Amino acid sequence: GPKVLQIPSHQIIDMGQMVTLNCDPVSNHLYFYWYKQILGQQMEFLVNFYNGKVMEKSKLFKDQFSVERPDGSYFTLKIQPTALEDSAVYFCASSLEQGARGGEQYFGPGTRLTVL
Amino acid sequence: GQQVQQSPASLVLQEGENAELQCNFSTSLNSMQWFYQRPGGSLVSLFYNPSGTKQSGRLTSTTVIKERRSSLHISSSQTTDSGTYLCATMGYKLTFGTGTSLLVDP
């Protein structure tokens, strides 16, 4: 089936540093998402992105977070500066549409971020 | 906001037994998606099911929107089915349930 790629698979950084997580979504998809899963906890929505804009974001999407997809390249999540509580696995997803038709989301394998 | 409850929280089966996993949600939705989360964490989409019943091999998903529930039936379980099963309701985002952890013993 359609594949979403994420780079890197693991990232270890010191608190306060900047990190960029990269996602290569399904090629013809138009909607992009980031989700966060702390170890042993529920998967939670961070943000969705369409037509170059953030459409919706949750309370977890702090001011230190930003997303972009310049010129149809990687869809990125940037955290600057990082905090200890940002340690989690971040999943990228994409979908062709939203809603009942075509809204199936395809997920990448995740990036495990560890903030020391 | 949307609340999604999954039951049971955990389940242990002997290989060959069947399983029925439940997902209940609090408000109306556009669709329902079921995932298998591997022990390493990656997600595999099992079903995208706005309503009705869908089958894929030994797996069957049934969603009844009016009753705000969806189920995942696993028949003739295998040890490789072990892992976490997540349901998620779809609006502009996916709202995930807490998951069912399945262990299939040989």
Short mmCIF file of N, CA, C and O in Angstrom, two decimals, chain A:
data_model
loop_
_atom_site.label_atom_id
_atom_site.label_comp_id
_atom_site.label_asym_id
_atom_site.label_seq_id
_atom_site.Cartn_x
_atom_site.Cartn_y
_atom_site.Cartn_z
N GLY A 1 0.82 -1.21 0.00
CA GLY A 1 0.00 0.00 0.00
C GLY A 1 0.85 1.25 0.00
O GLY A 1 2.08 1.18 0.00
N PRO A 2 0.20 2.39 0.00
CA PRO A 2 0.94 3.67 0.01
C PRO A 2 1.83 3.77 1.24
O PRO A 2 1.46 3.34 2.32
N LYS A 3 2.99 4.36 1.07
CA LYS A 3 3.96 4.43 2.17
C LYS A 3 4.28 5.88 2.51
O LYS A 3 4.43 6.74 1.65
N VAL A 4 4.40 6.09 3.81
CA VAL A 4 4.88 7.34 4.36
C VAL A 4 6.23 7.06 5.00
O VAL A 4 6.36 6.10 5.76
N LEU A 5 7.21 7.87 4.68
CA LEU A 5 8.55 7.68 5.24
C LEU A 5 8.84 8.77 6.25
O LEU A 5 8.38 9.91 6.10
N GLN A 6 9.63 8.42 7.25
CA GLN A 6 10.03 9.40 8.25
C GLN A 6 11.53 9.30 8.50
O GLN A 6 12.08 8.20 8.60
N ILE A 7 12.14 10.47 8.60
CA ILE A 7 13.58 10.54 8.84
C ILE A 7 13.84 11.58 9.91
O ILE A 7 13.28 12.68 9.86
N PRO A 8 14.70 11.29 10.94
CA PRO A 8 15.33 9.99 11.20
C PRO A 8 14.39 9.06 11.94
O PRO A 8 13.30 9.47 12.33
N SER A 9 14.83 7.83 12.17
CA SER A 9 14.00 6.92 12.96
C SER A 9 14.19 7.18 14.45
O SER A 9 13.27 6.97 15.25
N HIS A 10 15.40 7.62 14.82
CA HIS A 10 15.69 7.97 16.20
C HIS A 10 16.48 9.28 16.21
O HIS A 10 17.28 9.54 15.31
N GLN A 11 16.25 10.06 17.28
CA GLN A 11 16.99 11.30 17.44
C GLN A 11 17.16 11.55 18.94
O GLN A 11 16.17 11.52 19.69
N ILE A 12 18.41 11.76 19.33
CA ILE A 12 18.70 12.09 20.72
C ILE A 12 19.33 13.47 20.75
O ILE A 12 20.31 13.72 20.03
N ILE A 13 18.75 14.37 21.54
CA ILE A 13 19.28 15.73 21.60
C ILE A 13 19.24 16.23 23.03
O ILE A 13 18.53 15.68 23.89
N ASP A 14 19.99 17.29 23.28
CA ASP A 14 19.99 17.92 24.58
C ASP A 14 18.86 18.94 24.67
O ASP A 14 18.54 19.62 23.69
N MET A 15 18.29 19.02 25.85
CA MET A 15 17.22 19.98 26.11
C MET A 15 17.67 21.39 25.69
O MET A 15 18.80 21.80 25.95
N GLY A 16 16.75 22.08 25.02
CA GLY A 16 17.06 23.44 24.58
C GLY A 16 17.51 23.52 23.15
O GLY A 16 17.47 24.60 22.54
N GLN A 17 17.96 22.39 22.59
CA GLN A 17 18.37 22.39 21.19
C GLN A 17 17.15 22.36 20.28
O GLN A 17 16.02 22.09 20.70
N MET A 18 17.38 22.64 19.00
CA MET A 18 16.34 22.56 18.00
C MET A 18 16.38 21.19 17.33
O MET A 18 17.47 20.61 17.17
N VAL A 19 15.21 20.69 16.94
CA VAL A 19 15.17 19.44 16.20
C VAL A 19 14.14 19.57 15.08
O VAL A 19 13.11 20.25 15.24
N THR A 20 14.44 18.96 13.97
CA THR A 20 13.50 18.92 12.83
C THR A 20 13.23 17.47 12.48
O THR A 20 14.17 16.70 12.22
N LEU A 21 11.97 17.11 12.48
CA LEU A 21 11.55 15.77 12.09
C LEU A 21 10.98 15.85 10.68
O LEU A 21 10.17 16.74 10.38
N ASN A 22 11.39 14.91 9.85
CA ASN A 22 11.04 14.95 8.44
C ASN A 22 10.08 13.83 8.06
O ASN A 22 10.23 12.70 8.51
N CYS A 23 9.16 14.17 7.20
CA CYS A 23 8.16 13.21 6.74
C CYS A 23 8.03 13.32 5.23
O CYS A 23 7.89 14.43 4.70
N ASP A 24 8.06 12.18 4.58
CA ASP A 24 7.82 12.12 3.14
C ASP A 24 6.45 11.46 2.95
O ASP A 24 6.33 10.24 3.02
N PRO A 25 5.40 12.25 2.72
CA PRO A 25 4.05 11.68 2.66
C PRO A 25 3.79 10.96 1.35
O PRO A 25 4.61 10.98 0.43
N VAL A 26 2.64 10.33 1.26
CA VAL A 26 2.22 9.68 0.02
C VAL A 26 2.11 10.76 -1.05
O VAL A 26 1.58 11.85 -0.81
N SER A 27 2.61 10.45 -2.24
CA SER A 27 2.90 11.48 -3.24
C SER A 27 1.71 12.33 -3.65
O SER A 27 1.85 13.52 -3.88
N ASN A 28 0.52 11.79 -3.78
CA ASN A 28 -0.62 12.57 -4.25
C ASN A 28 -1.53 13.04 -3.12
O ASN A 28 -2.61 13.59 -3.37
N HIS A 29 -1.09 12.86 -1.89
CA HIS A 29 -1.92 13.24 -0.76
C HIS A 29 -1.84 14.75 -0.52
O HIS A 29 -0.83 15.40 -0.82
N LEU A 30 -2.94 15.27 0.04
CA LEU A 30 -3.06 16.72 0.21
C LEU A 30 -3.11 17.16 1.67
O LEU A 30 -2.90 18.34 1.95
N TYR A 31 -3.43 16.22 2.57
CA TYR A 31 -3.58 16.56 3.98
C TYR A 31 -2.48 15.85 4.76
O TYR A 31 -2.21 14.66 4.54
N PHE A 32 -1.88 16.57 5.68
CA PHE A 32 -0.75 16.04 6.43
C PHE A 32 -0.96 16.27 7.92
O PHE A 32 -1.56 17.27 8.32
N TYR A 33 -0.47 15.33 8.70
CA TYR A 33 -0.75 15.32 10.14
C TYR A 33 0.51 14.93 10.92
O TYR A 33 1.34 14.17 10.44
N TRP A 34 0.57 15.44 12.14
CA TRP A 34 1.53 14.93 13.12
C TRP A 34 0.78 14.48 14.36
O TRP A 34 -0.15 15.16 14.81
N TYR A 35 1.22 13.32 14.89
CA TYR A 35 0.68 12.77 16.13
C TYR A 35 1.85 12.49 17.06
O TYR A 35 2.97 12.24 16.61
N LYS A 36 1.55 12.49 18.36
CA LYS A 36 2.58 12.26 19.37
C LYS A 36 2.14 11.11 20.27
O LYS A 36 0.97 11.05 20.69
N GLN A 37 3.07 10.21 20.55
CA GLN A 37 2.77 9.11 21.47
C GLN A 37 3.89 8.98 22.47
O GLN A 37 5.01 8.58 22.12
N ILE A 38 3.60 9.34 23.71
CA ILE A 38 4.55 9.09 24.80
C ILE A 38 4.51 7.61 25.12
O ILE A 38 3.45 6.97 25.08
N LEU A 39 5.65 7.05 25.48
CA LEU A 39 5.77 5.62 25.72
C LEU A 39 4.69 5.11 26.66
O LEU A 39 4.52 5.63 27.77
N GLY A 40 3.93 4.11 26.20
CA GLY A 40 2.91 3.50 27.02
C GLY A 40 1.61 4.28 27.11
O GLY A 40 0.69 3.87 27.83
N GLN A 41 1.54 5.39 26.38
CA GLN A 41 0.34 6.23 26.47
C GLN A 41 -0.39 6.28 25.13
O GLN A 41 0.03 5.70 24.13
N GLN A 42 -1.49 6.99 25.14
CA GLN A 42 -2.37 7.09 23.98
C GLN A 42 -1.74 7.95 22.88
O GLN A 42 -1.01 8.89 23.15
N MET A 43 -2.06 7.61 21.66
CA MET A 43 -1.66 8.43 20.53
C MET A 43 -2.50 9.71 20.53
O MET A 43 -3.73 9.64 20.67
N GLU A 44 -1.84 10.87 20.34
CA GLU A 44 -2.59 12.12 20.40
C GLU A 44 -2.27 13.02 19.21
O GLU A 44 -1.12 13.13 18.78
N PHE A 45 -3.28 13.67 18.72
CA PHE A 45 -3.18 14.57 17.58
C PHE A 45 -2.42 15.84 17.96
O PHE A 45 -2.65 16.42 19.03
N LEU A 46 -1.54 16.27 17.07
CA LEU A 46 -0.84 17.53 17.26
C LEU A 46 -1.39 18.61 16.32
O LEU A 46 -1.80 19.68 16.75
N VAL A 47 -1.36 18.29 15.00
CA VAL A 47 -1.64 19.33 14.02
C VAL A 47 -2.01 18.70 12.69
O VAL A 47 -1.57 17.59 12.38
N ASN A 48 -2.84 19.42 11.91
CA ASN A 48 -2.99 19.03 10.52
C ASN A 48 -2.74 20.22 9.62
O ASN A 48 -2.81 21.38 10.04
N PHE A 49 -2.41 19.93 8.37
CA PHE A 49 -1.81 20.92 7.47
C PHE A 49 -2.36 20.67 6.08
O PHE A 49 -2.38 19.53 5.60
N TYR A 50 -2.82 21.74 5.45
CA TYR A 50 -3.39 21.60 4.10
C TYR A 50 -3.14 22.88 3.33
O TYR A 50 -3.30 23.98 3.88
N ASN A 51 -2.76 22.74 2.11
CA ASN A 51 -2.58 23.88 1.22
C ASN A 51 -1.65 24.93 1.82
O ASN A 51 -1.90 26.13 1.72
N GLY A 52 -0.62 24.45 2.47
CA GLY A 52 0.40 25.35 3.00
C GLY A 52 0.05 25.98 4.33
O GLY A 52 0.78 26.88 4.78
N LYS A 53 -1.05 25.52 4.95
CA LYS A 53 -1.46 26.18 6.19
C LYS A 53 -1.82 25.15 7.26
O LYS A 53 -2.30 24.06 6.96
N VAL A 54 -1.61 25.57 8.50
CA VAL A 54 -2.12 24.79 9.62
C VAL A 54 -3.63 24.97 9.67
O VAL A 54 -4.15 26.10 9.69
N MET A 55 -4.34 23.83 9.67
CA MET A 55 -5.80 23.90 9.69
C MET A 55 -6.33 23.79 11.12
O MET A 55 -7.20 24.53 11.52
N GLU A 56 -5.80 22.80 11.84
CA GLU A 56 -6.23 22.60 13.22
C GLU A 56 -5.00 22.21 14.03
O GLU A 56 -4.09 21.55 13.52
N LYS A 57 -4.98 22.60 15.28
CA LYS A 57 -3.91 22.15 16.16
C LYS A 57 -4.48 21.91 17.55
O LYS A 57 -5.49 22.50 17.93
N SER A 58 -3.83 21.03 18.29
CA SER A 58 -4.28 20.70 19.63
C SER A 58 -3.51 21.52 20.65
O SER A 58 -2.54 22.23 20.32
N LYS A 59 -3.89 21.34 21.91
CA LYS A 59 -3.19 22.03 23.00
C LYS A 59 -1.75 21.56 23.12
O LYS A 59 -0.91 22.26 23.68
N LEU A 60 -1.48 20.35 22.62
CA LEU A 60 -0.11 19.82 22.69
C LEU A 60 0.82 20.53 21.72
O LEU A 60 2.05 20.46 21.89
N PHE A 61 0.26 21.21 20.74
CA PHE A 61 1.07 21.89 19.74
C PHE A 61 1.48 23.24 20.31
O PHE A 61 0.84 24.28 20.08
N LYS A 62 2.58 23.22 21.06
CA LYS A 62 3.01 24.41 21.78
C LYS A 62 3.59 25.45 20.83
O LYS A 62 3.86 25.17 19.65
N ASP A 63 3.82 26.64 21.37
CA ASP A 63 4.40 27.72 20.56
C ASP A 63 5.78 27.35 20.01
O ASP A 63 6.22 27.90 19.00
N GLN A 64 6.46 26.43 20.69
CA GLN A 64 7.79 26.03 20.24
C GLN A 64 7.75 25.11 19.02
O GLN A 64 8.78 24.80 18.45
N PHE A 65 6.55 24.68 18.63
CA PHE A 65 6.38 23.77 17.51
C PHE A 65 6.01 24.56 16.25
O PHE A 65 5.27 25.55 16.31
N SER A 66 6.51 24.09 15.13
CA SER A 66 6.09 24.67 13.85
C SER A 66 6.12 23.57 12.79
O SER A 66 6.87 22.60 12.91
N VAL A 67 5.32 23.74 11.77
CA VAL A 67 5.29 22.79 10.66
C VAL A 67 5.34 23.55 9.35
O VAL A 67 4.88 24.69 9.26
N GLU A 68 5.91 22.89 8.35
CA GLU A 68 5.89 23.46 7.01
C GLU A 68 6.15 22.37 6.00
O GLU A 68 6.62 21.28 6.33
N ARG A 69 5.84 22.70 4.74
CA ARG A 69 6.16 21.80 3.63
C ARG A 69 6.58 22.69 2.46
O ARG A 69 5.79 22.95 1.55
N PRO A 70 7.83 23.14 2.49
CA PRO A 70 8.27 24.06 1.44
C PRO A 70 8.35 23.38 0.08
O PRO A 70 8.99 22.34 -0.05
N ASP A 71 7.67 23.93 -0.91
CA ASP A 71 7.77 23.50 -2.30
C ASP A 71 7.53 22.01 -2.49
O ASP A 71 8.22 21.37 -3.28
N GLY A 72 6.58 21.46 -1.76
CA GLY A 72 6.23 20.06 -1.94
C GLY A 72 7.29 19.07 -1.53
O GLY A 72 7.24 17.90 -1.94
N SER A 73 8.23 19.51 -0.73
CA SER A 73 9.28 18.59 -0.27
C SER A 73 8.80 17.91 1.01
O SER A 73 7.63 17.62 1.16
N TYR A 74 9.74 17.66 1.92
CA TYR A 74 9.35 17.02 3.17
C TYR A 74 8.35 17.89 3.93
O TYR A 74 8.43 19.13 3.91
N PHE A 75 7.45 17.23 4.62
CA PHE A 75 6.58 17.86 5.61
C PHE A 75 7.34 17.77 6.93
O PHE A 75 7.69 16.67 7.37
N THR A 76 7.63 18.92 7.55
CA THR A 76 8.52 18.90 8.71
C THR A 76 7.81 19.38 9.97
O THR A 76 6.90 20.22 9.91
N LEU A 77 8.28 18.84 11.08
CA LEU A 77 7.89 19.32 12.41
C LEU A 77 9.17 19.80 13.07
O LEU A 77 10.11 19.03 13.24
N LYS A 78 9.18 21.08 13.43
CA LYS A 78 10.34 21.65 14.09
C LYS A 78 9.97 22.00 15.52
O LYS A 78 8.89 22.56 15.78
N ILE A 79 10.87 21.66 16.43
CA ILE A 79 10.67 22.00 17.84
C ILE A 79 11.87 22.84 18.25
O ILE A 79 13.02 22.41 18.16
N GLN A 80 11.61 24.06 18.68
CA GLN A 80 12.69 24.97 19.06
C GLN A 80 12.21 25.95 20.13
O GLN A 80 11.34 26.78 19.84
N PRO A 81 12.75 25.87 21.35
CA PRO A 81 13.68 24.87 21.85
C PRO A 81 12.95 23.63 22.36
O PRO A 81 11.77 23.69 22.70
N THR A 82 13.66 22.52 22.45
CA THR A 82 13.07 21.29 22.97
C THR A 82 13.05 21.31 24.50
O THR A 82 13.86 21.99 25.15
N ALA A 83 12.11 20.52 25.05
CA ALA A 83 11.98 20.35 26.49
C ALA A 83 11.92 18.85 26.79
O ALA A 83 11.66 18.04 25.88
N LEU A 84 12.16 18.50 28.05
CA LEU A 84 12.18 17.09 28.42
C LEU A 84 10.87 16.38 28.05
O LEU A 84 10.88 15.23 27.60
N GLU A 85 9.75 17.10 28.23
CA GLU A 85 8.43 16.48 27.97
C GLU A 85 8.15 16.28 26.49
O GLU A 85 7.11 15.70 26.12
N ASP A 86 9.06 16.71 25.64
CA ASP A 86 8.89 16.47 24.21
C ASP A 86 9.36 15.06 23.82
O ASP A 86 9.15 14.64 22.67
N SER A 87 9.99 14.36 24.74
CA SER A 87 10.42 12.99 24.45
C SER A 87 9.20 12.12 24.17
O SER A 87 8.28 12.02 24.99
N ALA A 88 9.19 11.51 23.00
CA ALA A 88 8.02 10.73 22.55
C ALA A 88 8.34 10.17 21.18
O ALA A 88 9.39 10.46 20.60
N VAL A 89 7.41 9.38 20.67
CA VAL A 89 7.47 8.99 19.26
C VAL A 89 6.50 9.88 18.50
O VAL A 89 5.35 10.05 18.89
N TYR A 90 7.01 10.47 17.43
CA TYR A 90 6.20 11.36 16.61
C TYR A 90 5.88 10.65 15.29
O TYR A 90 6.77 10.21 14.57
N PHE A 91 4.58 10.57 15.03
CA PHE A 91 4.12 9.90 13.81
C PHE A 91 3.59 10.94 12.83
O PHE A 91 2.80 11.81 13.20
N CYS A 92 4.00 10.79 11.60
CA CYS A 92 3.47 11.59 10.52
C CYS A 92 2.42 10.76 9.78
O CYS A 92 2.54 9.53 9.69
N ALA A 93 1.39 11.41 9.27
CA ALA A 93 0.37 10.73 8.48
C ALA A 93 -0.06 11.64 7.34
O ALA A 93 0.12 12.85 7.39
N SER A 94 -0.62 11.02 6.31
CA SER A 94 -1.17 11.81 5.21
C SER A 94 -2.45 11.17 4.71
O SER A 94 -2.68 9.96 4.90
N SER A 95 -3.29 11.98 4.09
CA SER A 95 -4.53 11.47 3.49
C SER A 95 -4.82 12.25 2.22
O SER A 95 -4.38 13.39 2.07
N LEU A 96 -5.56 11.62 1.34
CA LEU A 96 -5.93 12.28 0.09
C LEU A 96 -6.95 13.37 0.33
O LEU A 96 -6.86 14.46 -0.23
N GLU A 97 -7.92 13.05 1.16
CA GLU A 97 -8.98 14.00 1.47
C GLU A 97 -9.27 13.93 2.96
O GLU A 97 -8.59 13.21 3.70
N GLN A 98 -10.28 14.68 3.39
CA GLN A 98 -10.82 14.52 4.73
C GLN A 98 -12.27 14.11 4.59
O GLN A 98 -12.94 14.41 3.61
N GLY A 99 -12.76 13.44 5.63
CA GLY A 99 -14.14 13.01 5.59
C GLY A 99 -14.24 11.55 5.20
O GLY A 99 -13.24 10.86 5.01
N ALA A 100 -15.46 11.08 5.06
CA ALA A 100 -15.72 9.66 4.88
C ALA A 100 -15.11 9.12 3.58
O ALA A 100 -14.66 7.99 3.52
N ARG A 101 -15.08 9.94 2.53
CA ARG A 101 -14.52 9.45 1.27
C ARG A 101 -13.07 9.91 1.14
O ARG A 101 -12.80 11.09 1.14
N GLY A 102 -12.19 8.96 1.04
CA GLY A 102 -10.80 9.29 0.79
C GLY A 102 -10.05 9.81 1.99
O GLY A 102 -8.95 10.32 1.86
N GLY A 103 -10.65 9.69 3.17
CA GLY A 103 -10.01 10.27 4.35
C GLY A 103 -9.10 9.33 5.10
O GLY A 103 -8.58 9.71 6.15
N GLU A 104 -8.89 8.11 4.55
CA GLU A 104 -8.02 7.16 5.25
C GLU A 104 -6.64 7.76 5.42
O GLU A 104 -6.05 8.27 4.46
N GLN A 105 -6.13 7.67 6.64
CA GLN A 105 -4.80 8.22 6.92
C GLN A 105 -3.77 7.10 6.91
O GLN A 105 -3.97 6.03 7.49
N TYR A 106 -2.65 7.38 6.26
CA TYR A 106 -1.53 6.45 6.19
C TYR A 106 -0.42 7.00 7.06
O TYR A 106 -0.06 8.18 6.96
N PHE A 107 0.13 6.12 7.88
CA PHE A 107 1.11 6.53 8.88
C PHE A 107 2.52 6.10 8.51
O PHE A 107 2.74 5.03 7.95
N GLY A 108 3.47 6.95 8.89
CA GLY A 108 4.87 6.57 8.82
C GLY A 108 5.26 5.72 10.02
O GLY A 108 4.45 5.53 10.94
N PRO A 109 6.49 5.24 10.03
CA PRO A 109 6.95 4.36 11.11
C PRO A 109 7.27 5.08 12.41
O PRO A 109 7.54 4.44 13.42
N GLY A 110 7.28 6.40 12.38
CA GLY A 110 7.55 7.16 13.59
C GLY A 110 9.01 7.56 13.74
O GLY A 110 9.92 6.88 13.23
N THR A 111 9.23 8.68 14.44
CA THR A 111 10.57 9.10 14.86
C THR A 111 10.58 9.13 16.38
O THR A 111 9.76 9.82 16.99
N ARG A 112 11.49 8.36 16.94
CA ARG A 112 11.60 8.32 18.40
C ARG A 112 12.53 9.44 18.83
O ARG A 112 13.74 9.41 18.53
N LEU A 113 12.00 10.44 19.52
CA LEU A 113 12.78 11.59 19.98
C LEU A 113 13.05 11.46 21.47
O LEU A 113 12.12 11.28 22.26
N THR A 114 14.31 11.55 21.82
CA THR A 114 14.72 11.53 23.22
C THR A 114 15.41 12.85 23.53
O THR A 114 16.41 13.20 22.90
N VAL A 115 14.86 13.57 24.51
CA VAL A 115 15.44 14.84 24.93
C VAL A 115 16.10 14.64 26.29
O VAL A 115 15.43 14.21 27.25
N LEU A 116 17.38 14.91 26.35
CA LEU A 116 18.15 14.67 27.59
C LEU A 116 18.29 15.94 28.43
O LEU A 116 18.29 17.05 27.87
#
